[in-house]
XYZ file of C-alpha atoms in Angstrom:
482
model
C 78.318 -8.991 20.886
C 78.926 -11.218 18.185
C 78.093 -9.824 14.691
C 75.507 -12.908 14.107
C 73.680 -12.166 16.932
C 74.021 -8.628 16.358
C 72.447 -9.658 13.041
C 69.708 -11.383 14.954
C 68.914 -8.508 17.159
C 68.281 -6.024 13.956
C 66.046 -8.658 12.531
C 64.129 -9.032 15.673
C 63.584 -5.366 15.888
C 62.593 -5.251 12.365
C 60.271 -8.034 12.437
C 58.485 -6.167 15.771
C 57.934 -3.091 13.717
C 56.641 -5.348 10.835
C 53.854 -7.117 12.793
C 52.734 -3.645 14.597
C 54.449 -3.547 17.690
C 57.172 -0.759 17.466
C 57.413 0.555 21.058
C 58.774 -3.093 21.664
C 61.100 -2.440 18.556
C 62.379 0.737 20.218
C 63.161 -0.462 23.278
C 65.331 -3.710 22.268
C 67.174 -1.589 19.328
C 68.164 1.428 22.195
C 68.926 -1.371 24.639
C 71.063 -2.918 22.183
C 72.749 0.719 21.307
C 73.619 1.635 24.583
C 74.909 -1.945 25.520
C 77.079 -2.551 22.503
C 77.543 0.908 20.862
C 77.180 2.411 17.581
C 75.610 -0.050 15.001
C 73.794 0.926 11.013
C 71.518 -1.679 11.158
C 70.498 -0.962 15.006
C 70.178 2.814 13.758
C 68.050 2.164 10.848
C 65.813 -0.341 12.448
C 65.391 2.460 15.358
C 64.523 5.182 12.632
C 62.028 2.676 11.085
C 60.307 1.916 14.254
C 59.448 5.796 14.644
C 58.694 6.147 11.178
C 55.821 3.739 11.705
C 53.938 5.094 14.031
C 52.885 7.998 11.374
C 53.303 10.663 14.037
C 55.142 13.852 13.575
C 56.758 13.585 16.961
C 58.234 10.501 15.983
C 58.967 11.674 12.707
C 61.122 14.141 14.504
C 62.633 11.381 16.549
C 63.523 9.381 13.581
C 65.343 12.178 12.273
C 67.380 12.662 15.573
C 68.415 9.064 15.121
C 69.362 9.316 11.438
C 71.530 12.598 12.762
C 72.871 10.046 15.431
C 73.841 7.481 13.324
C 75.373 9.946 10.653
C 77.840 11.554 13.582
C 78.937 8.011 13.905
C 78.714 6.634 10.386
C 78.678 10.207 7.739
C 79.608 8.041 4.777
C 77.319 5.254 5.242
C 74.833 4.845 2.112
C 72.016 3.115 3.978
C 71.623 6.035 6.470
C 71.942 8.833 3.739
C 68.958 6.896 2.027
C 66.952 6.139 4.553
C 67.639 10.346 5.969
C 66.607 11.103 2.180
C 63.452 9.308 2.029
C 62.154 10.417 5.014
C 63.082 13.811 3.742
C 61.310 13.126 0.530
C 58.351 12.067 2.439
C 57.927 15.083 4.310
C 55.262 17.833 3.789
C 57.228 21.127 2.579
C 54.592 23.158 4.051
C 54.723 21.203 7.520
C 58.933 20.921 7.721
C 59.977 23.128 4.869
C 63.904 22.780 6.234
C 63.730 18.951 6.646
C 62.020 18.592 3.267
C 64.840 20.865 1.920
C 67.833 18.494 3.424
C 66.446 15.836 1.264
C 68.221 17.661 -1.893
C 71.536 17.863 0.402
C 71.487 14.269 1.274
C 70.801 13.365 -2.342
C 73.626 15.272 -3.781
C 75.768 13.173 -1.227
C 74.501 9.980 -2.234
C 74.797 10.681 -6.356
C 78.521 11.526 -4.990
C 79.739 8.400 -2.723
C 77.045 5.826 -4.479
C 75.957 7.247 -7.781
C 74.904 3.611 -9.061
C 73.489 1.838 -5.627
C 70.245 0.700 -5.263
C 70.001 2.768 -1.963
C 70.214 6.147 -4.167
C 67.558 5.104 -6.725
C 64.988 3.733 -3.673
C 65.595 7.621 -2.369
C 65.133 9.229 -5.821
C 61.702 7.442 -5.682
C 60.589 8.167 -2.165
C 58.220 10.663 -3.258
C 56.553 8.722 -5.669
C 56.605 5.416 -4.480
C 54.436 3.617 -1.603
C 56.041 3.541 1.625
C 57.077 -0.601 2.255
C 56.763 0.542 6.108
C 53.102 2.187 5.831
C 50.690 1.083 8.264
C 47.161 1.443 6.017
C 45.833 -1.459 4.484
C 45.387 0.057 1.048
C 49.434 0.169 0.841
C 50.042 -3.098 2.407
C 47.775 -4.739 0.086
C 49.106 -2.435 -2.998
C 52.891 -3.522 -2.123
C 51.517 -7.324 -1.507
C 49.901 -7.197 -4.722
C 52.780 -5.596 -6.996
C 55.361 -8.040 -5.893
C 53.160 -11.301 -6.340
C 52.218 -9.908 -9.880
C 55.636 -9.338 -10.604
C 56.758 -12.695 -9.476
C 54.330 -14.881 -11.022
C 55.081 -12.773 -14.651
C 58.722 -13.492 -13.831
C 58.448 -17.027 -13.433
C 57.686 -19.707 -15.832
C 55.001 -21.619 -13.728
C 53.083 -20.553 -10.880
C 55.090 -23.083 -8.551
C 58.168 -21.910 -9.695
C 57.412 -18.289 -8.367
C 56.286 -20.147 -5.115
C 59.287 -21.881 -4.784
C 61.447 -18.783 -5.381
C 59.628 -16.814 -2.796
C 60.351 -19.455 0.028
C 63.972 -19.446 -0.835
C 63.930 -15.505 -0.362
C 61.956 -15.663 2.412
C 64.331 -18.352 4.168
C 67.341 -16.449 2.997
C 65.933 -12.942 4.807
C 63.844 -14.597 7.648
C 63.343 -11.211 9.381
C 61.912 -9.440 6.215
C 58.009 -9.247 6.464
C 57.828 -8.211 2.518
C 59.632 -11.329 1.618
C 57.572 -13.439 4.096
C 54.363 -12.138 3.189
C 55.534 -12.779 -0.875
C 56.082 -16.336 0.113
C 52.982 -16.819 1.446
C 50.850 -15.139 -1.009
C 52.503 -16.762 -3.715
C 52.056 -20.545 -2.022
C 48.742 -19.545 -1.398
C 47.952 -18.707 -5.220
C 50.203 -20.993 -6.881
C 48.048 -23.948 -5.092
C 45.755 -26.078 -7.369
C 42.385 -24.510 -8.686
C 43.390 -21.193 -8.157
C 44.027 -20.170 -11.558
C 40.894 -17.597 -11.623
C 42.573 -16.040 -8.689
C 45.618 -15.342 -10.451
C 44.038 -13.913 -13.318
C 42.223 -11.575 -11.177
C 45.676 -10.828 -9.270
C 47.785 -10.159 -12.781
C 44.408 -8.754 -15.101
C 42.606 -7.127 -12.367
C 42.411 -3.661 -14.020
C 40.918 -5.528 -17.046
C 38.419 -7.155 -15.360
C 37.452 -3.753 -13.271
C 37.289 -2.086 -16.374
C 34.787 -4.857 -17.779
C 32.672 -4.324 -14.767
C 32.450 -0.745 -14.989
C 31.829 -0.871 -18.790
C 28.940 -3.306 -18.477
C 27.647 -1.061 -15.386
C 28.040 2.132 -17.334
C 26.001 0.647 -20.240
C 23.179 -0.880 -18.076
C 22.789 2.708 -16.612
C 22.856 4.523 -20.123
C 20.291 2.064 -21.277
C 18.076 2.477 -18.134
C 18.089 6.491 -18.474
C 17.598 6.601 -22.340
C 15.781 3.299 -23.573
C 14.458 1.605 -20.609
C 13.151 3.869 -17.884
C 11.233 1.400 -16.274
C 13.837 -0.882 -15.481
C 14.480 -0.066 -11.538
C 18.120 1.310 -10.653
C 18.430 -1.814 -8.048
C 19.062 -4.227 -10.703
C 21.677 -2.181 -11.878
C 23.436 -2.286 -8.859
C 22.788 -5.448 -8.100
C 24.451 -6.500 -11.095
C 27.958 -4.209 -10.383
C 28.048 -5.622 -6.986
C 27.481 -9.626 -8.202
C 30.080 -8.624 -10.480
C 32.173 -6.946 -7.724
C 32.298 -10.086 -5.490
C 35.008 -11.599 -6.841
C 37.325 -8.416 -5.699
C 36.075 -8.843 -2.338
C 36.798 -12.715 -2.436
C 40.611 -11.888 -3.604
C 40.829 -8.853 -0.807
C 40.362 -11.755 2.213
C 42.786 -13.869 0.136
C 45.352 -11.358 0.107
C 44.451 -10.194 3.706
C 44.963 -13.999 5.031
C 47.956 -14.186 3.178
C 49.415 -10.891 5.135
C 48.192 -11.924 8.595
C 49.503 -15.354 8.564
C 53.037 -14.068 7.604
C 52.987 -11.570 10.294
C 51.937 -14.216 12.619
C 54.860 -16.734 11.967
C 57.089 -13.334 12.235
C 55.776 -12.463 15.315
C 56.190 -16.228 16.746
C 60.024 -16.145 15.631
C 60.455 -12.499 16.953
C 59.048 -13.485 20.462
C 61.998 -16.181 21.009
C 64.784 -15.402 22.766
C 68.521 -14.482 20.549
C 70.703 -17.042 21.197
C 74.941 -15.953 21.743
C 75.413 -19.330 19.497
C 74.320 -17.803 16.810
C 71.520 -16.782 14.278
C 69.757 -19.412 12.343
C 70.398 -19.120 8.830
C 68.067 -20.272 6.159
C 67.860 -20.819 2.451
C 70.564 -21.890 -0.023
C 73.015 -19.104 1.361
C 72.704 -16.811 -1.439
C 71.143 -13.474 -0.415
C 67.414 -12.578 -1.559
C 67.630 -9.730 -4.575
C 66.044 -6.402 -3.059
C 62.250 -5.656 -4.295
C 62.207 -2.749 -6.365
C 60.066 0.063 -4.671
C 56.584 0.412 -5.317
C 55.300 2.822 -7.600
C 52.299 5.075 -6.589
C 50.487 4.848 -10.186
C 51.912 2.743 -13.131
C 51.126 4.056 -16.576
C 48.989 0.905 -17.088
C 46.931 2.236 -14.246
C 46.823 5.459 -15.368
C 45.350 4.749 -18.541
C 42.733 2.482 -16.919
C 41.587 5.131 -14.667
C 41.764 7.482 -17.883
C 39.133 4.745 -19.178
C 37.164 4.701 -15.565
C 36.844 8.995 -15.769
C 35.681 8.667 -19.766
C 32.802 5.759 -18.515
C 31.599 8.125 -15.362
C 31.559 10.616 -18.086
C 29.792 9.063 -20.546
C 26.988 8.285 -17.292
C 27.148 11.637 -16.034
C 26.206 13.333 -19.605
C 23.818 10.737 -19.856
C 21.905 11.345 -16.539
C 22.171 14.977 -17.103
C 20.461 14.846 -20.702
C 18.013 11.986 -19.227
C 17.220 14.715 -16.322
C 16.680 17.961 -18.693
C 15.370 16.137 -21.952
C 11.192 15.574 -21.521
C 8.479 14.836 -24.052
C 6.603 17.251 -25.753
C 2.725 17.637 -26.258
C 0.150 19.496 -27.917
C -3.096 19.600 -25.850
C -6.420 18.804 -28.223
C -8.938 20.637 -26.369
C -12.290 19.264 -27.424
C -15.551 21.668 -28.133
C -17.805 18.576 -27.939
C -16.234 15.661 -26.586
C -18.185 12.163 -27.088
C -21.098 13.676 -27.685
C -21.260 16.197 -24.748
C -20.825 19.745 -24.795
C -17.415 21.521 -23.467
C -17.567 24.408 -21.020
C -13.809 26.186 -19.898
C -13.495 26.216 -16.176
C -10.032 27.537 -16.063
C -10.805 30.962 -15.159
C -13.123 29.282 -12.278
C -10.791 26.205 -11.541
C -7.338 25.768 -12.215
C -6.506 22.724 -11.026
C -2.348 23.116 -11.798
C -2.102 26.710 -10.555
C 0.683 25.779 -8.272
C 2.932 23.618 -10.477
C 6.214 24.839 -11.166
C 7.026 25.052 -14.821
C 3.542 25.478 -15.711
C 2.446 27.712 -18.237
C -1.581 28.450 -18.340
C -1.601 28.766 -22.298
C -0.134 25.323 -22.193
C -3.179 23.935 -19.792
C -6.892 23.377 -20.180
C -9.555 22.384 -17.984
C -12.981 21.680 -19.475
C -16.015 20.274 -18.248
C -18.693 18.295 -20.540
C -22.248 17.883 -20.118
C -25.536 17.095 -22.373
C -26.717 19.408 -24.759
C -30.178 19.568 -23.084
C -29.027 18.888 -19.426
C -30.702 21.275 -16.669
C -28.274 23.366 -14.917
C -27.732 21.488 -12.168
C -26.862 18.344 -13.515
C -23.972 16.598 -13.129
C -20.909 16.962 -15.783
C -20.419 13.620 -17.349
C -16.341 14.323 -17.276
C -14.142 16.616 -15.954
C -10.746 17.158 -17.695
C -7.691 18.997 -16.661
C -4.195 18.773 -18.575
C -1.134 21.057 -18.628
C 2.178 20.313 -20.296
C 5.785 21.617 -19.470
C 9.086 21.085 -18.502
C 8.533 18.701 -15.198
C 12.145 16.597 -15.598
C 12.359 16.509 -11.896
C 8.792 14.306 -11.812
C 9.228 11.123 -9.965
C 6.594 8.189 -9.332
C 6.180 9.140 -5.909
C 4.390 12.283 -6.796
C 1.621 10.758 -8.049
C 1.214 7.825 -5.458
C 1.168 10.261 -2.506
C 4.415 12.452 -1.704
C 4.658 16.112 -2.468
C 2.263 18.331 -4.074
C 3.154 18.184 -7.556
C -0.600 16.703 -8.346
C -3.746 18.068 -6.516
C -5.274 14.766 -5.075
C -7.122 15.714 -1.783
C -10.605 13.866 -2.219
C -11.773 13.879 1.179
C -13.698 17.349 0.122
C -15.203 15.419 -3.087
C -17.062 12.687 -0.993
C -16.325 9.261 0.444
C -13.760 7.666 -1.180
C -14.485 3.636 -1.637
C -10.754 2.901 -3.366
C -7.612 4.299 -4.494
C -4.926 2.138 -6.039
C -1.850 2.206 -8.590
C -3.098 1.905 -11.999
C -1.092 0.816 -15.205
C 0.672 3.373 -16.952
C -1.023 5.919 -17.971
C -1.099 8.152 -21.473
C 2.419 7.427 -23.044
C 3.757 5.673 -20.274
C 3.346 8.396 -17.400
C 2.675 7.093 -13.919
C -1.182 6.996 -12.874
C -3.339 6.698 -9.554
C -7.080 6.109 -9.577
C -9.925 6.636 -7.180
C -13.526 5.471 -7.133
C -15.613 7.670 -4.804
C -19.215 8.832 -4.478
C -19.760 12.469 -4.959
C -20.861 14.177 -1.773
C -23.421 16.397 -2.981
C -25.868 14.394 -5.239
C -24.520 11.013 -4.332
C -23.156 10.044 -7.845
C -20.459 7.170 -7.939
C -17.538 8.752 -9.711
C -13.713 7.880 -10.224
C -10.998 9.813 -10.857
C -7.466 9.283 -12.122
C -4.154 11.821 -12.148
C -1.239 10.814 -14.079
C 1.975 12.580 -14.634
C 5.333 12.158 -16.462
C 8.279 14.292 -17.406
C 6.552 16.729 -19.818
C 2.779 16.429 -18.998
C 0.116 16.636 -15.887
C -3.416 15.258 -16.294
C -6.363 14.668 -14.609
C -9.716 12.879 -15.295
C -13.331 12.825 -13.086
C -16.195 11.091 -14.523
C -19.294 8.873 -13.967
C -18.532 5.627 -13.120
C -21.235 2.956 -12.115
C -20.291 -0.178 -11.899
C -16.797 0.680 -10.246
C -14.621 -1.902 -12.023
C -11.247 -1.005 -11.621
C -10.027 -1.734 -15.217
C -12.684 -0.245 -17.256
C -11.943 2.948 -15.023
C -8.193 2.727 -16.140
C -9.010 2.087 -19.545
C -11.344 5.077 -19.641
C -8.990 7.289 -18.141
C -6.099 6.523 -20.673
C -8.665 6.743 -23.692
C -9.452 10.328 -22.298
C -5.836 10.980 -21.762
C -5.315 9.926 -25.487
C -7.970 12.004 -26.722
C -6.516 15.178 -25.078
C -2.808 14.893 -25.112
C -0.789 13.640 -27.988
C 3.015 13.645 -28.760
C 4.177 17.197 -30.187
C 4.595 17.076 -34.046
C 8.653 17.599 -34.305
């Protein structure tokens, strides 16, 4: 087989691997080896076709191919480097023998090719992303790394695109160069300045988005607890939309490059020679893609610090609660008070409730008959209720006793405006079962107090009922003096 046709077969095999057809690539490479004898490029292509499966059995098969190639070409630096890369990326616990062979191969490479690019690539294999990796994250990382480097090194975006196109034409079977050419061409187009900025300064933009979201969360936790979390989450998602659009454009560029190369690979190899492209000068070898750069590690540290700040703020907010003093009036609004705690303790089952930090009283007129209905019933307790939620006040859980079915006929229930000191509050209007007195009940709770008031409400006006409940709560519960 002519050398140029053999080169074209090797390129076709590489393309089939790159576009996700490794079985076809293996068949083509093995057929060429069987027909025309050993060839370094075909051994490498066949090994890559096995490695593309990302499977233990195929990794074993790739190792056999490397050994077969080294039996025929014992000092070939490309085969030595490829085998060393396989060994470096092998789990030492899973395949200790293969992993250990990597050091021997690297030593041989240092002996025969101390300054070669193959040696540098093999030495960095354990700390870099595999260019042939199938997973989307690695493919996107390689693509972004190459495009950022191309735009940074070129004087203009158009120059970067033109240079990448020349490199791709000179190596028509290299998917990495084809993706680079497609990406730079797409991002160098007019009106793509914003996308180039995101590509090159995405870490800074992500950091800024994270800082804004973290600030909003901290403010929500500490200063504006009434602001819904959905607003913060929605803003964070809105600020993250550009990255979704960027990923879509990168994926489109990869797919187009793969489609073009797949179409080229489907063409039969002609004995007349392989087509050439470019200006005759080969493209440079693109450097390995590091798993993490110092810059990325630095921004990861910033991200961790932001998460730590949010976590600390959330913890402090969760365990912090307002402190109150209870003012248990012996007389209230001209009425005499009677202690009910011995007979009636509505908060006895509330966790973290302390009896000495509670009160429950009724108030009646001085000259009221023994069977007269009380004008007010007030019950208040304080404590660490940092797990209190608005949903507990409005019907979920047993934190607040609100079963009104035994009290009488309920005529309405509603969410009231914020209770004393910003608590959540719920009110009922009902007719007392025994003597038919129209009454109202309101209960409130926050992270430091729970309270309920019952009183006579003749007209049933909701605004008046809420105001009465708030004023009574403020009379019995006051912020503690530090």
